[in-house]
Coordinates of C-alpha atoms in Angstrom, one line a residue:
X1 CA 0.0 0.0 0.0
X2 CA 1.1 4.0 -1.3
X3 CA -0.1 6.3 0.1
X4 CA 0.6 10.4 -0.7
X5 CA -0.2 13.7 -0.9
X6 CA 0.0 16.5 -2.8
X7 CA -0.8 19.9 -1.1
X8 CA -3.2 22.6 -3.8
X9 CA -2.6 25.3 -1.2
X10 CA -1.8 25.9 2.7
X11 CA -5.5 24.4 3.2
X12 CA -6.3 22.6 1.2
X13 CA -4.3 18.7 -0.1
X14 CA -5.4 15.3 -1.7
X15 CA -4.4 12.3 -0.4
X16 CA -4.1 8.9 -3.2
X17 CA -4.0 5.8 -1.2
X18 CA -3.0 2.8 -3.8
X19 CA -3.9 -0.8 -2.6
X20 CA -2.4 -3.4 -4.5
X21 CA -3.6 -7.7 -4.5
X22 CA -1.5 -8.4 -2.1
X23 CA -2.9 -5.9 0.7
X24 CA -6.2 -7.5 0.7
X25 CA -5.8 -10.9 -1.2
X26 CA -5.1 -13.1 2.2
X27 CA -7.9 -11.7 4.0
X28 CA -10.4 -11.4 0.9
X29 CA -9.0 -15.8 0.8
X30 CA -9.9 -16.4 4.7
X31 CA -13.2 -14.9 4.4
X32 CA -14.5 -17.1 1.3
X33 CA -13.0 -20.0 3.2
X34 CA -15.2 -19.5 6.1
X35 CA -18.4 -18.8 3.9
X36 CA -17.3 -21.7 2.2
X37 CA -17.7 -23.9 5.5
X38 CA -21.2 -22.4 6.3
X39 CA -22.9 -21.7 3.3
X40 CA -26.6 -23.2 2.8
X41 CA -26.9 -24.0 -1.1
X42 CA -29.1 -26.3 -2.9
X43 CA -27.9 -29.1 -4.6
X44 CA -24.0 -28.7 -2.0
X45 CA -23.4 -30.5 1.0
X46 CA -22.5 -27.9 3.7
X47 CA -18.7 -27.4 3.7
X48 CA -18.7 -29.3 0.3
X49 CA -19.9 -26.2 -2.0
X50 CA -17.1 -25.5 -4.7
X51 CA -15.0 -22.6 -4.2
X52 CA -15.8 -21.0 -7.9
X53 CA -19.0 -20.6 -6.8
X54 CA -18.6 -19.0 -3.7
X55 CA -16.1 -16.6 -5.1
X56 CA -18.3 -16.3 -7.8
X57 CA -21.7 -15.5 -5.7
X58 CA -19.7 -13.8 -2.5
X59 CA -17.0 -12.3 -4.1
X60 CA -16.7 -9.1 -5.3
X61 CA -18.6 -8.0 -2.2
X62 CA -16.0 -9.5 0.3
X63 CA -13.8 -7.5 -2.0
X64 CA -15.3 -4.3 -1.5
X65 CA -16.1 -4.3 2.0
X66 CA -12.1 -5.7 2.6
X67 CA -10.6 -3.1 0.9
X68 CA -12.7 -0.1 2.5
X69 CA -11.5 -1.3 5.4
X70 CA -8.2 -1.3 4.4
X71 CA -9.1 2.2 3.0
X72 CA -10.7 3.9 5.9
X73 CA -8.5 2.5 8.7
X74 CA -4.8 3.6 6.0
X75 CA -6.4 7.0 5.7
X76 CA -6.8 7.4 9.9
X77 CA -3.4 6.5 10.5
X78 CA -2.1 8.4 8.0
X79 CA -3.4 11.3 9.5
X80 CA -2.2 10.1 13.4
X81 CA 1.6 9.6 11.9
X82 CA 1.9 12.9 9.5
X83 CA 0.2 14.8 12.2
X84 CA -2.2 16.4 10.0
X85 CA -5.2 19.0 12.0
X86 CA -8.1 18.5 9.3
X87 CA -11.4 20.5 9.3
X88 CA -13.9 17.7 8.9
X89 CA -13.5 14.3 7.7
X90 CA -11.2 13.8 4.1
X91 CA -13.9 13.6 1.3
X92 CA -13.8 10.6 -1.9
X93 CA -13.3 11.9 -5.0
X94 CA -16.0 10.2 -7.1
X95 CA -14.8 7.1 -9.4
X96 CA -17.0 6.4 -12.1
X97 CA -15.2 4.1 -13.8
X98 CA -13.5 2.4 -10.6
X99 CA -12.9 -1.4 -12.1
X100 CA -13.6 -3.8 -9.1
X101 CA -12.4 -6.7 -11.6
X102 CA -8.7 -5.3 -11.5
X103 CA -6.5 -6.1 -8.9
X104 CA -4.8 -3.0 -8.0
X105 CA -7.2 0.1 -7.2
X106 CA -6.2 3.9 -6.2
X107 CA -8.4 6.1 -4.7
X108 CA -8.2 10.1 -3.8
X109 CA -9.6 12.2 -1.3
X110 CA -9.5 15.8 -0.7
X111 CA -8.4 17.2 2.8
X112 CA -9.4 20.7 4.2
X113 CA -6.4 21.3 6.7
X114 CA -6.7 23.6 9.6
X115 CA -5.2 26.8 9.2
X116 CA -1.8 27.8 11.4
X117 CA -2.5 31.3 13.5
X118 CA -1.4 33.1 16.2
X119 CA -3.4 34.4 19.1
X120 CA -2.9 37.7 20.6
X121 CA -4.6 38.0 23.9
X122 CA -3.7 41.7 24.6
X123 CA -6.1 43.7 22.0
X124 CA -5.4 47.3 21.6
X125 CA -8.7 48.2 23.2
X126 CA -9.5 47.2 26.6
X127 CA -12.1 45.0 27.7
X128 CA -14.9 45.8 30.6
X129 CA -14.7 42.9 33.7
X130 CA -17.9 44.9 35.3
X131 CA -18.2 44.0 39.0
X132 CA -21.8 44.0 40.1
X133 CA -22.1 45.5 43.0
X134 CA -25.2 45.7 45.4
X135 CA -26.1 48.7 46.1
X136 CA -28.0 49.7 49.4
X137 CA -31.3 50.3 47.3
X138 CA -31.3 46.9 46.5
X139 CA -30.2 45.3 50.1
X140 CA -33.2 47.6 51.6
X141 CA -35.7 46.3 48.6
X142 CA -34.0 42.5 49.6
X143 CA -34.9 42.8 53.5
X144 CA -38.4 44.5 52.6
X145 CA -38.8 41.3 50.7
X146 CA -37.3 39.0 53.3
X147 CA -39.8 40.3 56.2
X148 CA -42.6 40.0 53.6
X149 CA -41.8 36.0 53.2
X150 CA -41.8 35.6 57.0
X151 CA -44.4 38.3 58.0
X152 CA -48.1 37.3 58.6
X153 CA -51.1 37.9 56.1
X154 CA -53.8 40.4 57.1
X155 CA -57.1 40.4 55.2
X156 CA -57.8 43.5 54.1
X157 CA -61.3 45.0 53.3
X158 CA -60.2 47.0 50.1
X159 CA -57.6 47.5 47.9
X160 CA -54.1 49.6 48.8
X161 CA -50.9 49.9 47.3
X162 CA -49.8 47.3 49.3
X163 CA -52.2 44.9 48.9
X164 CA -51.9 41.3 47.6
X165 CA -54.7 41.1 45.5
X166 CA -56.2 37.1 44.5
X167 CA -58.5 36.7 41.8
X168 CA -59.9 35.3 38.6
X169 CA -58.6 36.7 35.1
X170 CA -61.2 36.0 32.1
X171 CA -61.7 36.1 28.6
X172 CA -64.2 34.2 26.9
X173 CA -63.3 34.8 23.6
X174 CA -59.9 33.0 24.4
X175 CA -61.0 30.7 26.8
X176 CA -58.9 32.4 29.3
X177 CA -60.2 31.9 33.3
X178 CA -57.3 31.3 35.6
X179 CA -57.1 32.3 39.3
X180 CA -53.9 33.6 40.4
X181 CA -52.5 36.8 42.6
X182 CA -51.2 40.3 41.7
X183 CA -49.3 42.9 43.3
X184 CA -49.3 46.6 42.3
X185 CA -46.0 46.8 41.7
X186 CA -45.4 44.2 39.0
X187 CA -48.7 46.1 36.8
X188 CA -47.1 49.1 34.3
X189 CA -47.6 52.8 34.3
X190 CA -50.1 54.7 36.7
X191 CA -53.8 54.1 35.4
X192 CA -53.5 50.0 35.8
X193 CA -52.6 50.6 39.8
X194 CA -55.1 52.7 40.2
X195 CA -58.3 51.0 38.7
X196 CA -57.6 48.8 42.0
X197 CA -57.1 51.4 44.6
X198 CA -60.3 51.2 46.6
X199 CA -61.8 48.1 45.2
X200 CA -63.6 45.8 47.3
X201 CA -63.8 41.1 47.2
X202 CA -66.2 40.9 44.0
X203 CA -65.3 43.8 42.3
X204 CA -64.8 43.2 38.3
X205 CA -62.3 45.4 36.8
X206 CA -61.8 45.3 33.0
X207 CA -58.1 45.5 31.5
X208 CA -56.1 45.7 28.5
X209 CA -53.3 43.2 28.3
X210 CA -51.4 45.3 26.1
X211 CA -48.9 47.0 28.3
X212 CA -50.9 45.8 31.4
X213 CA -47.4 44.0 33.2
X214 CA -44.0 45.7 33.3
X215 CA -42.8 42.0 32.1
X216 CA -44.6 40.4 29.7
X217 CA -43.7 37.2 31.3
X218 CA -45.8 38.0 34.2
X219 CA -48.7 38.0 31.3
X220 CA -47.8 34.4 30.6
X221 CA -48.5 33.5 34.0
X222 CA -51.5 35.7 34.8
X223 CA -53.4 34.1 32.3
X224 CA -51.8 31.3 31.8
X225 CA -51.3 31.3 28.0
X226 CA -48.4 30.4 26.2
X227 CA -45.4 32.0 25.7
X228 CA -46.0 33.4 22.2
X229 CA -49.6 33.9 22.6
X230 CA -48.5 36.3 25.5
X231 CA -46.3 38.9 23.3
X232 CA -48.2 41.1 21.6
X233 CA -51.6 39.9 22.7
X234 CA -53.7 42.8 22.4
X235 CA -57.5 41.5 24.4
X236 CA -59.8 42.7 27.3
X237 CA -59.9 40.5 30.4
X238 CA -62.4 40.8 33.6
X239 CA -60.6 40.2 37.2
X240 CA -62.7 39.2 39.4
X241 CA -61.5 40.3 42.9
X242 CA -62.0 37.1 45.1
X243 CA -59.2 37.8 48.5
X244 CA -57.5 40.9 49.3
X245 CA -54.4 40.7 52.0
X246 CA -51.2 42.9 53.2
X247 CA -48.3 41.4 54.5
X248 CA -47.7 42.9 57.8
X249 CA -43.6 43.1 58.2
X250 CA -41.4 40.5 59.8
X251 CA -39.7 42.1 62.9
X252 CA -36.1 42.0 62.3
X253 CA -34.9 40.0 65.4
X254 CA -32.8 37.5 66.2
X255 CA -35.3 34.8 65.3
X256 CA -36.0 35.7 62.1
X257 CA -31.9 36.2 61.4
X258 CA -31.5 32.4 63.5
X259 CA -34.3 31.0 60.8
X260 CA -32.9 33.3 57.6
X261 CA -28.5 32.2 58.4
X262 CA -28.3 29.4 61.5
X263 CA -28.2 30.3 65.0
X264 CA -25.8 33.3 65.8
X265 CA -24.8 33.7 62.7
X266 CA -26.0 36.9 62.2
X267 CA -26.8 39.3 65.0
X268 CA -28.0 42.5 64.0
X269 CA -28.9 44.9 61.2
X270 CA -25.6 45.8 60.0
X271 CA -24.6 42.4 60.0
X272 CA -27.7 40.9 58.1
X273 CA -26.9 43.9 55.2
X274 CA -23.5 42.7 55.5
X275 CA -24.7 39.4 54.7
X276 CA -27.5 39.9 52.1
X277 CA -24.5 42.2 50.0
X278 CA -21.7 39.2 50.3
X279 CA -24.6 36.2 49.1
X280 CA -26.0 38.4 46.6
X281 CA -22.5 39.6 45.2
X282 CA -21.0 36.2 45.0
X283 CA -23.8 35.2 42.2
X284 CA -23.3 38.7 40.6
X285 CA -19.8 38.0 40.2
X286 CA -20.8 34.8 37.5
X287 CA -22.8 37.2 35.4
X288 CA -20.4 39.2 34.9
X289 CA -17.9 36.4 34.4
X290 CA -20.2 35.5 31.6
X291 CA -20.3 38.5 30.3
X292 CA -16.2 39.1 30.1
X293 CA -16.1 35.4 28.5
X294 CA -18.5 36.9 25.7
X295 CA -17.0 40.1 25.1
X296 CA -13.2 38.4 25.4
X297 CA -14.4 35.5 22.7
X298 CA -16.1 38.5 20.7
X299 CA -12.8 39.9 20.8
X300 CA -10.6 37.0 19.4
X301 CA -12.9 36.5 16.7
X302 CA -13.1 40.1 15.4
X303 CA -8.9 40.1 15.8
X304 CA -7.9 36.4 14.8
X305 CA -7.5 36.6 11.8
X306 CA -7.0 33.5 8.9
X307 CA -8.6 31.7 6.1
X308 CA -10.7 28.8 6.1
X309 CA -11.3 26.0 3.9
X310 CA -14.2 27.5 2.9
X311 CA -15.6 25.6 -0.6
X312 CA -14.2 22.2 0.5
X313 CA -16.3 22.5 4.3
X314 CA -19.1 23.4 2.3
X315 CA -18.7 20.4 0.2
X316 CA -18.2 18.3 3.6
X317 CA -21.4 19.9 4.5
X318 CA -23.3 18.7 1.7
X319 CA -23.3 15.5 3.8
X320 CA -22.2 15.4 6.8
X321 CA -25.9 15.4 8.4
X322 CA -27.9 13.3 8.4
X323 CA -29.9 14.6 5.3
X324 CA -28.0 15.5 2.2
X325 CA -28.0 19.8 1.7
X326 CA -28.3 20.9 -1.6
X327 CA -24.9 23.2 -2.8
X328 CA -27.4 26.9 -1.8
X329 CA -28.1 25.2 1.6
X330 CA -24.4 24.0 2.6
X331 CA -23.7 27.5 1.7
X332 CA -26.3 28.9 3.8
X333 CA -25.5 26.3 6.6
X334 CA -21.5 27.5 6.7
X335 CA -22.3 31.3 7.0
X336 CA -23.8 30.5 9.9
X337 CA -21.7 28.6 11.7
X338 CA -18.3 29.9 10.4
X339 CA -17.9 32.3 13.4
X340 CA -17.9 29.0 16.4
X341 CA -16.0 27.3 13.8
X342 CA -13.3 30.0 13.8
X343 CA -14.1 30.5 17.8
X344 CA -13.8 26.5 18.6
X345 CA -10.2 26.6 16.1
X346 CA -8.9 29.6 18.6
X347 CA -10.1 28.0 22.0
X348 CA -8.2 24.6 20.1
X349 CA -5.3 26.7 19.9
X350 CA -5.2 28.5 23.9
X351 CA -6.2 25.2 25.6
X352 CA -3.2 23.8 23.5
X353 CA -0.6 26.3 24.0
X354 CA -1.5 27.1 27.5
X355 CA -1.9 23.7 28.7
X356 CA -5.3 23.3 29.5
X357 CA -6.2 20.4 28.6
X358 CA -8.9 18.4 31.7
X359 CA -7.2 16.1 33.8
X360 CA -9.6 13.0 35.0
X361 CA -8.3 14.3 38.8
X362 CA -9.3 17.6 37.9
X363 CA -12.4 16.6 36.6
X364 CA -13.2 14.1 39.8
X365 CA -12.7 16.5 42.3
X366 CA -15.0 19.5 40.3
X367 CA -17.7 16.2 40.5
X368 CA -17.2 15.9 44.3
X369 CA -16.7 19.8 44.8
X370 CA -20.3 20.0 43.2
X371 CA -22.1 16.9 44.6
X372 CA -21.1 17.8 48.8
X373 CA -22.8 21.5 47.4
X374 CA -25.9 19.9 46.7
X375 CA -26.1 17.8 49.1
X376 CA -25.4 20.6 51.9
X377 CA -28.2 22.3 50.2
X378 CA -30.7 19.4 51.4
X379 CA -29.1 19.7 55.0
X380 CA -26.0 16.9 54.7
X381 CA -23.4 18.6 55.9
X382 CA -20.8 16.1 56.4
X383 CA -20.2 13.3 54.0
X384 CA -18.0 11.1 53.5
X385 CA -14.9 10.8 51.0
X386 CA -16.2 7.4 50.3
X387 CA -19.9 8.5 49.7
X388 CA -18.5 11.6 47.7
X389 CA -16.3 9.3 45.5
X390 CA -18.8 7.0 44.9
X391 CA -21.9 9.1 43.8
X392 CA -18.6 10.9 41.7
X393 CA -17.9 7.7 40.2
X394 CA -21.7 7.0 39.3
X395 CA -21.8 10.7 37.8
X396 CA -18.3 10.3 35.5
X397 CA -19.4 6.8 34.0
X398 CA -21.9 9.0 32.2
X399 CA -20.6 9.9 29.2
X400 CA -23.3 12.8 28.7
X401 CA -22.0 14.2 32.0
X402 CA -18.3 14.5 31.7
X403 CA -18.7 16.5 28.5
X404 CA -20.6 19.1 30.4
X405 CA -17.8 18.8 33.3
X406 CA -15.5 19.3 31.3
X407 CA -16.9 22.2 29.2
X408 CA -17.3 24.2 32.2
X409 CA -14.1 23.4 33.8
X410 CA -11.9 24.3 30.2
X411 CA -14.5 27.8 30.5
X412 CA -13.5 28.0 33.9
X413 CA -9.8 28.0 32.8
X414 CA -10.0 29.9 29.4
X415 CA -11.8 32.7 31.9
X416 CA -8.7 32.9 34.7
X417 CA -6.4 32.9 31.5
X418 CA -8.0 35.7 29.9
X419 CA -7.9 37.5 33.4
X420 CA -4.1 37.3 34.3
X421 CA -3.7 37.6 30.2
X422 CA -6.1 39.7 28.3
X423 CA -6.1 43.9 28.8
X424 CA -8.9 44.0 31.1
X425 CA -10.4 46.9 33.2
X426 CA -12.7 46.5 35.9
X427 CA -15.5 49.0 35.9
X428 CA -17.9 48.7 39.3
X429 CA -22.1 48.5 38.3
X430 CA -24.8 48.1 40.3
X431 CA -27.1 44.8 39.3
X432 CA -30.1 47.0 38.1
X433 CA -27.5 49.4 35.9
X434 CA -26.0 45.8 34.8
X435 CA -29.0 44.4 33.7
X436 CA -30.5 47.7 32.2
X437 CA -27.5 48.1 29.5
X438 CA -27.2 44.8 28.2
X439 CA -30.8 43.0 29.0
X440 CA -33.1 45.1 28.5

């Protein structure tokens, strides 16, 4: 077997692979031998069935299958020994007059090689690492809502600001009748708020769902209709006032800090603040971890720059799916997915040339780190190293589950790279300022 290449261009090569008779012919020999033994045909004894006529009915099909084996398993290696980074799998040239009579056979496939690049972590322009910050607005909004949970419900004779109001939204046009309860705060604008203000259990008022919550997914769940039905919908509903109640406020003492944190955990006022800013500032600090892993992989695209293979992945396209794509759709199909290709080419190229690549070790203790967190959340404080390795072994036989791991863990890496590496700044934000200039 010859096997060679001849490179068209820094990205793209064909490969011939020539098999001559005696690559396959001992194998193709020991095959028909067999089916000679156990093949069932009239008129033959079994075992006793002439080799001519097996060769002659089994044949060319032993053949075939033998040497794309041979073919397939060459081409692998070939690529293992020369150290060749292809994009996709190498594509057959088509033979249309490919004589499976002869007894030497060449075949040719085309290559798309991954382009060689550099990446520069340090761009020119500096990128934002916003620290969310919670802001004493938000800390007095959190213990309002705290002392809410744990305060006692008052019936109330009519409606207030305050008030929790439970009732019956319907539309009969839409089938719409489900009970559920409002506050004030969560309708928009002024004149919704105030066609409550006053209104007594059994009251009807009549509203337009169009603009009637601040969030439309608050819609959604009023009514209970589905998620597309809810943008846009533009109807009357009645709400039938059935309950009205206030939440009279949770003292702020030591039992409700004892029931909130443990027993003396927290002590006063200033401490509980103290507290509510840490908590909520640790899960602030992964959105805006998210956020610098966007804008830093943003980065490298716009910067990085090289060629792709670009008609011979389209090509590969064609069928690589599992339906065949016309040429127009492959096209289609590679526009939009030529940016992660060129993102998952750079993160190849960091994890490679930083080292870092997930170790099993790595990868068992993230497992165990996670599990003893859940199961602390469910009041097992304690576990063992034995119980922790186990459930750890359970969760890494999964295959499903160790690619997750290990997505996170190589994010969790490419993220304290680009943070000793990159040309960050770090601009403080509170969380509704955050969420204002890039969710809204």
């Amino acid at each position: 077997m010859n096997i060679t290449r001849e490179n068209i261009d820094a990205l793209n090569a064909v490969v011939t692979v020539d098999i001559a008779k005696e690559d396959y012919s001992d194998k193709v020999e020991k095959i028909l031998v067999d089916y000679r033994k156990s093949a069932n045909i009239p008129g033959f004894r079994k075992g006793h069935v002439p080799m001519g006529m097996v060769k002659k009915q089994y044949g060319k099909a032993v053949l075939v299958d033998e040497v794309n084996k041979l073919l397939q398993d060459a081409l692998g290696k070939y690529l293992v020994e020369e150290k060749l980074d292809v994009l996709g799998n190498p594509l057959p040239k088509a033979q249309d007059d490919l004589d499976w009579d002869a007894e030497a056979f060449s075949f040719e496939f085309e290559l798309g090689l991954a382009p060689k690049f550099d990446v520069e972590l340090k761009s020119k322009k500096a990128i934002t690492h916003y620290n969310i910050v919670a802001d004493d607005k938000m800390i007095d909004d959190q213990i309002v809502n705290i002392q809410k949970q744990y305060g006692k419900i008052v019936s109330q004779t009519e409606v207030t600001k305050d008030s929790e109001i439970t009732g019956t939204f319907t539309n009969e046009e839409k089938e719409i009748d489900n009970s559920t309860m409002i506050t004030l705060d969560k309708l928009k604008g002024k004149t919704n708020p105030k066609k409550f203000i006053g209104a007594k259990v059994g009251d009807v008022i009549t509203l337009k769902t169009k603009g009637l919550f601040n969030n439309e997914h608050d819609l959604m769940n009023a009514l209970k209709v589905p998620h597309n039905d809810a943008h846009g919908l533009e109807i009357e509903v009645n709400f039938t006032i059935t309950e009205i109640n206030e939440r009279e406020l949770a003292d702020l003492d030591q039992e409700l800090f004892d029931k909130l944190f443990g027993e003396g955990k927290v002590t006063s006022v200033t401490e509980l603040k103290a507290k509510i800013k840490e908590d909520s500032e640790k899960q602030f600090a992964q959105q805006g971890d998210q956020k610098l892993l966007n804008d830093v992989t943003e980065s490298l695209i716009e910067n990085t720059k090289f060629d792709l293979p670009a008609s011979f992945l389209q090509k590969w396209m064609q069928t690589a799916g599992e339906e065949e794509m016309t040429e127009e759709q492959a096209k289609e199909e590679y526009e939009k997915s030529e940016k992660s290709m060129r993102y998952q080419l750079i993160e190849g190229k960091l994890i490679a040339d930083h080292n870092l690549q997930v170790q099993f070790e790595e990868l068992k203790s993230y497992a165990m780190d996670m599990i003893k967190s859940q199961m602390a959340q469910f009041g097992q404080m304690n576990p063992s190293d034995k119980e922790l390795e186990d459930i750890a072994a359970r969760i890494l036989s999964n295959q499903d589950e160790v690619k997750r791991m290990s997505e996170q863990l190589v994010s969790q890496k490419l993220l304290n790279l680009y943070k000793t590496e990159a040309n960050i700044k770090t601009k403080d934000i509170t969380y509704d300022d955050f969420v204002k200039e890039f969710y809204s």
